[in-house]
CSV table of C-alpha atoms in Angstrom, one decimal:
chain,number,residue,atom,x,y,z
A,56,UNK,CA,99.7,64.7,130.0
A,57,UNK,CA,102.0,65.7,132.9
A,58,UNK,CA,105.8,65.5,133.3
A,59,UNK,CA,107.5,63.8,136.0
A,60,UNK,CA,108.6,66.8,138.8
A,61,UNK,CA,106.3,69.3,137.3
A,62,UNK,CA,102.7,70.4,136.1
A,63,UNK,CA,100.7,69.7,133.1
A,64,UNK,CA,102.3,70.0,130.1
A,65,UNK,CA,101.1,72.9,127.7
A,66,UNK,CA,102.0,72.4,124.0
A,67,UNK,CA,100.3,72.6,120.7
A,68,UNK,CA,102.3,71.9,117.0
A,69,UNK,CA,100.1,73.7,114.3
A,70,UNK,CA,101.5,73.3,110.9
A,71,UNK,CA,99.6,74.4,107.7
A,72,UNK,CA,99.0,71.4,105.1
A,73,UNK,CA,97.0,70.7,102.3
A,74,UNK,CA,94.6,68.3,100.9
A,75,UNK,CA,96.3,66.3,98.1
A,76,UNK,CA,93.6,64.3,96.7
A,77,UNK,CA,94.0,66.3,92.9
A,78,UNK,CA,97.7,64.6,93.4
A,79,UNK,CA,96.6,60.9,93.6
A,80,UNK,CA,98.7,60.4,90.1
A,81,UNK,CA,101.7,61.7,91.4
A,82,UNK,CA,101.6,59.1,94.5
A,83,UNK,CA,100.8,56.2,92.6
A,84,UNK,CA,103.6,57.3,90.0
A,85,UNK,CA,106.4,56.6,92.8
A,86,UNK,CA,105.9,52.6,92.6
A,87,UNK,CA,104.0,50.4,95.4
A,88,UNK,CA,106.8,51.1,98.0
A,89,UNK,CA,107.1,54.5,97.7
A,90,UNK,CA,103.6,55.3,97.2
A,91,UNK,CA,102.7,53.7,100.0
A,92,UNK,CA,105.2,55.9,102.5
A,93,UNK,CA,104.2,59.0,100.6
A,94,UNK,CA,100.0,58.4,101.0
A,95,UNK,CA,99.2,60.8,103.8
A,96,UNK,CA,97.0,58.4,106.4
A,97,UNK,CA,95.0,62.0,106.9
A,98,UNK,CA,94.9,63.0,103.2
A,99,UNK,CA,97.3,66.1,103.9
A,100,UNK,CA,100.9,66.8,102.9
A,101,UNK,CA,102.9,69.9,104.8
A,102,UNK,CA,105.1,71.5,102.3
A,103,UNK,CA,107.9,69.4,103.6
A,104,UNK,CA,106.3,66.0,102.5
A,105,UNK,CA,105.3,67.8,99.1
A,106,UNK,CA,108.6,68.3,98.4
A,107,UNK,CA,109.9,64.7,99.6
A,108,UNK,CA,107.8,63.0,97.3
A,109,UNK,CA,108.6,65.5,94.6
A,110,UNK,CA,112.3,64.8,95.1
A,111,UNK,CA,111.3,60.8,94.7
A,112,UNK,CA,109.4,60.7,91.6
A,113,UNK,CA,112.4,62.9,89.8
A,114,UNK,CA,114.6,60.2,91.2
A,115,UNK,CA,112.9,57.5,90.2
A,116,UNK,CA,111.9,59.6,86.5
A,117,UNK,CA,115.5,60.8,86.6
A,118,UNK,CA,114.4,64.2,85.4
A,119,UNK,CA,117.0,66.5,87.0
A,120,UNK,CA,118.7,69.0,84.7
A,121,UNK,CA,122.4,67.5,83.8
A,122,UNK,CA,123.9,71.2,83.6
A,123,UNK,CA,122.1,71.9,86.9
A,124,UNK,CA,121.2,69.4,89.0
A,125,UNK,CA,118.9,71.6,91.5
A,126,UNK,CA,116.2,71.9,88.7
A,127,UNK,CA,114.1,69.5,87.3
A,128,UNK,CA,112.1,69.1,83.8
A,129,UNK,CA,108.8,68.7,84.3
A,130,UNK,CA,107.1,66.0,82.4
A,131,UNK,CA,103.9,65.6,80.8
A,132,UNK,CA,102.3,64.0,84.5
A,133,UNK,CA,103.9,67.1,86.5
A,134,UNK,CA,102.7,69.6,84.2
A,135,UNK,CA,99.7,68.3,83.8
A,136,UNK,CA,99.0,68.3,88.0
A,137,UNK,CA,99.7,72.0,87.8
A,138,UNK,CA,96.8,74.5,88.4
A,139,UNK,CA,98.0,76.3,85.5
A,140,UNK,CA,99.8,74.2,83.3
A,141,UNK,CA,103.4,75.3,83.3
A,142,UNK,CA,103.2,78.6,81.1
A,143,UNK,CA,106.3,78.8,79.3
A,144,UNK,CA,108.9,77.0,81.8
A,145,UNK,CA,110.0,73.7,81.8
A,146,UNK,CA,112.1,73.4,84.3
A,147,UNK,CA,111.4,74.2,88.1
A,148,UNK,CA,113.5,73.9,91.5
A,149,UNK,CA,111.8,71.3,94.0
A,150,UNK,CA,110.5,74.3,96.1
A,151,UNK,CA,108.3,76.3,92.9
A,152,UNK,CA,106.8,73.2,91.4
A,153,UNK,CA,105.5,72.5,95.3
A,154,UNK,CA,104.7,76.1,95.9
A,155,UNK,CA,102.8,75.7,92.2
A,156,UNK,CA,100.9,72.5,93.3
A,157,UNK,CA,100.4,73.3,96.8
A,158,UNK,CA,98.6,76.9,95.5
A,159,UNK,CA,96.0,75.1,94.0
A,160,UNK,CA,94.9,73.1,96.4
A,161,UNK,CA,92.4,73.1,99.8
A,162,UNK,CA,95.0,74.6,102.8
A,163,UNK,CA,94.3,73.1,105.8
A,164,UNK,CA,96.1,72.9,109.2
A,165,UNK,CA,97.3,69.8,111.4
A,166,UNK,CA,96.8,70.2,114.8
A,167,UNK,CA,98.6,68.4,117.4
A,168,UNK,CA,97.7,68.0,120.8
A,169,UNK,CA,99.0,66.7,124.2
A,170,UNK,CA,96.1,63.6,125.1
A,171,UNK,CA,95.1,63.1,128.6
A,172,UNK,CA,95.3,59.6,130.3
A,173,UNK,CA,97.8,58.4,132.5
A,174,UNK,CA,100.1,57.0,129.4
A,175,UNK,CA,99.4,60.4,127.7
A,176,UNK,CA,100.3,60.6,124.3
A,177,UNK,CA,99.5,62.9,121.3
A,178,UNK,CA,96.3,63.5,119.2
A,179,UNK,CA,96.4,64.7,116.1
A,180,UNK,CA,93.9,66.1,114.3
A,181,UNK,CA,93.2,67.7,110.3
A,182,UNK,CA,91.0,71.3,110.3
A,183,UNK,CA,89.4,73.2,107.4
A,184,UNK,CA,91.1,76.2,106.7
A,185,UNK,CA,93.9,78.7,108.4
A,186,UNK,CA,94.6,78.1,112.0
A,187,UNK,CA,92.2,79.4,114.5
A,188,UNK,CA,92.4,83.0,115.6
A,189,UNK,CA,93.1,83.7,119.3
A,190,UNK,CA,92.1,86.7,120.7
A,191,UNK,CA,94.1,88.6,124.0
A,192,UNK,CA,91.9,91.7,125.0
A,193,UNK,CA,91.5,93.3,128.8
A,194,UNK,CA,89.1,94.2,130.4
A,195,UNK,CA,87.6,94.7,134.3
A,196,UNK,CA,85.6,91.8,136.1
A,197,UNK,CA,83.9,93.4,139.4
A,198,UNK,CA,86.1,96.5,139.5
A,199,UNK,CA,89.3,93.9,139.2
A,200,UNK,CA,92.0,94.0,135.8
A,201,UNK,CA,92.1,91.3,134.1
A,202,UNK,CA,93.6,89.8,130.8
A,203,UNK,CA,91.0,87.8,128.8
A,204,UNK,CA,91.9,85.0,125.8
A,205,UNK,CA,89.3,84.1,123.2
A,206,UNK,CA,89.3,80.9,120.5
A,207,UNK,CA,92.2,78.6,122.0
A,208,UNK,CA,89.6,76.0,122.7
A,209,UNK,CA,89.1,75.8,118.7
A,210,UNK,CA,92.9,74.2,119.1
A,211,UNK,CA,91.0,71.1,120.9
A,212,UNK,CA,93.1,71.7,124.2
A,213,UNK,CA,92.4,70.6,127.9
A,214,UNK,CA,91.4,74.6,128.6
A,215,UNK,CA,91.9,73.7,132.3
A,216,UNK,CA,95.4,72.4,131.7
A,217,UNK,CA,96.5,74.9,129.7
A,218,UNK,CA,95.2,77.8,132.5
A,219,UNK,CA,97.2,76.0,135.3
A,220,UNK,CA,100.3,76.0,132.7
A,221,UNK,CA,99.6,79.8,132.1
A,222,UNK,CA,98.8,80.2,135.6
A,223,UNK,CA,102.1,78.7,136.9
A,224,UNK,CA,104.4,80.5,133.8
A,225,UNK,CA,102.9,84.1,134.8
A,226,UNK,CA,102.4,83.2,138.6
A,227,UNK,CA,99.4,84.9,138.8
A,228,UNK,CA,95.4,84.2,139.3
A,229,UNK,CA,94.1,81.9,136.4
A,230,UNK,CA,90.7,80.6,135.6
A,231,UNK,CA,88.5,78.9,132.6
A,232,UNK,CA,85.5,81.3,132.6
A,233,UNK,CA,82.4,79.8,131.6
A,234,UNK,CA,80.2,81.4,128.5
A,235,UNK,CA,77.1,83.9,130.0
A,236,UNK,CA,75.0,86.3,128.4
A,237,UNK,CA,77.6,89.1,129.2
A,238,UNK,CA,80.7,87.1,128.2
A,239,UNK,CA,81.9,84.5,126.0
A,240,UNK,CA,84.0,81.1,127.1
A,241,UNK,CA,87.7,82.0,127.2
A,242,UNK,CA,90.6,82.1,130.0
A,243,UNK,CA,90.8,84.7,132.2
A,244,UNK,CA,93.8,86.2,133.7
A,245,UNK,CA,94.1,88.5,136.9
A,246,UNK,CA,95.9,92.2,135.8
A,247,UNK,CA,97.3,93.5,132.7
A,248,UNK,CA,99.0,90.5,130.8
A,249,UNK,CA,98.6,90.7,127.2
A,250,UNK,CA,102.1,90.7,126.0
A,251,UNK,CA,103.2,88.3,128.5
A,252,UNK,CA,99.6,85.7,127.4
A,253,UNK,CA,100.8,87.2,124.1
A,254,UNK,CA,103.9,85.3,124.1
A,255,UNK,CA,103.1,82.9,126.2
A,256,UNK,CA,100.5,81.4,123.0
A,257,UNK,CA,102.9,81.7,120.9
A,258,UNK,CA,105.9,79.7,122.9
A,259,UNK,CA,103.1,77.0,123.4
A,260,UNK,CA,102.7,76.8,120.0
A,261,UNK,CA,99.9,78.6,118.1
A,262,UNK,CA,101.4,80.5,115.2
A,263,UNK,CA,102.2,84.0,115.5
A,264,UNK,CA,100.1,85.7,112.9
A,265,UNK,CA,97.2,84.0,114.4
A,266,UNK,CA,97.9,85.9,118.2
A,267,UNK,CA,95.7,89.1,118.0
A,268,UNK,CA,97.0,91.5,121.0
A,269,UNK,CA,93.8,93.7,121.2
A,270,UNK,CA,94.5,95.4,125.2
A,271,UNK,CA,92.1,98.4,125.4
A,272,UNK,CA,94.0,101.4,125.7
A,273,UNK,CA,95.1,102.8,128.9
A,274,UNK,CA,94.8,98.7,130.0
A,275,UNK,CA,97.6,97.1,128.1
A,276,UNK,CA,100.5,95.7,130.0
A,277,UNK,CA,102.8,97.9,131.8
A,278,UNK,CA,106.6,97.8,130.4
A,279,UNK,CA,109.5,97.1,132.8
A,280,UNK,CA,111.3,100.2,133.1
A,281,UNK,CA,115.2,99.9,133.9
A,282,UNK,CA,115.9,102.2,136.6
A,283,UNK,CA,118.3,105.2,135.5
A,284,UNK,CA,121.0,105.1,138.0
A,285,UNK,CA,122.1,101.6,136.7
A,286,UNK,CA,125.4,102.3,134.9
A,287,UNK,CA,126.1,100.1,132.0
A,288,UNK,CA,129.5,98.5,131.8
């Protein structure tokens, strides 16, 4: 997609979510209505919609504690959805019963994606597993620095959009390179830029912990230096 006054617009929403199929009791415990909003069209809940449909079925079973009314009881359909039965406890906040169910269960992660086309939209998407790794490393390309990202095609993205976005945000050369014997498919940057690509992935959107900043040493980027006849106020 592109917004009105500027370039193409770079953004990906990763969340982690999980496949709740071993829950199917739970949904169709909530009555039609309920059940119906709480069945995940992709088969997925996020933690947050765990926890929603949680809070409506101990509505609806009314089994919140009367002497404390952030815990519920856990009946014999909760604690019999729980990987490990519930142990010795019988009553759980909202968050640990999720956490419980949730643990036992196939993690996932939705992926959502700007959608080319001139009325644009958003595509979303269910993977397998944790979010994608994506690689920043440096290297040389015919005597020439450069700064080199691996694996954010496994988001799904426009590659070329996104390398005009980062190309535009670091105003510097930016290019798609193609996969060869020597090299492997990935965006490649002119000079040092690994924090600042760094970053950049992870204001766009891909989750931290799944950046890997892996500049060669003696070719990561240079830090800005403040010059030491500046006197601070």
């Amino acid at each position: 997609g592109s917004r009105a006054g500027g370039g193409p617009v770079a953004s990906i929403e990763v969340e982690p979510v999980w496949r709740v199929a071993k829950l199917k009791p739970l949904i169709q415990a909530l009555g039609p209505e309920d059940a119906k909003a709480a069945e995940p069209e992709d088969g997925c809940w996020s933690r947050a919609e765990c926890i929603a449909a949680l809070k409506c079925y101990a509505d609806r079973k009314e089994l919140w504690q009367k002497q404390n009314r952030k815990r519920i009881e856990a009946d014999a359909l909760l604690i019999g959805l729980l990987p490990n039965g519930s142990g010795d406890q019988a009553a759980f906040s909202l968050e640990r019963i999720a956490d419980q169910f949730l643990g036992g269960l196939p993690v996932c992660h939705r992926v959502a994606i700007p959608q080319g086309g001139a009325a644009g939209g958003i595509r979303r998407t269910v993977r397998q597993g944790k979010p994608p790794v994506v690689q920043v490393r440096t290297g040389d390309r015919r005597g020439h620095s450069v700064t080199l990202i691996y694996g954010l095609e496994a988001y799904g993205v426009d590659m070329e959009a996104f390398a005009a976005c980062l190309q535009k945000a670091l105003a510097t050369a930016v290019a798609v390179e193609e996969a060869t014997a020597q090299s492997q498919f990935g965006i490649m940057v002119q000079g040092f830029w690994n924090d600042a690509c760094a970053s950049w992935l992870e204001k766009i959107g891909v989750p931290a912990d799944s950046v890997q900043n892996q500049a060669k040493k003696g070719q990561q980027q240079k830090k800005v230096k403040q010059a030491s006849n500046i006197v601070k106020h």
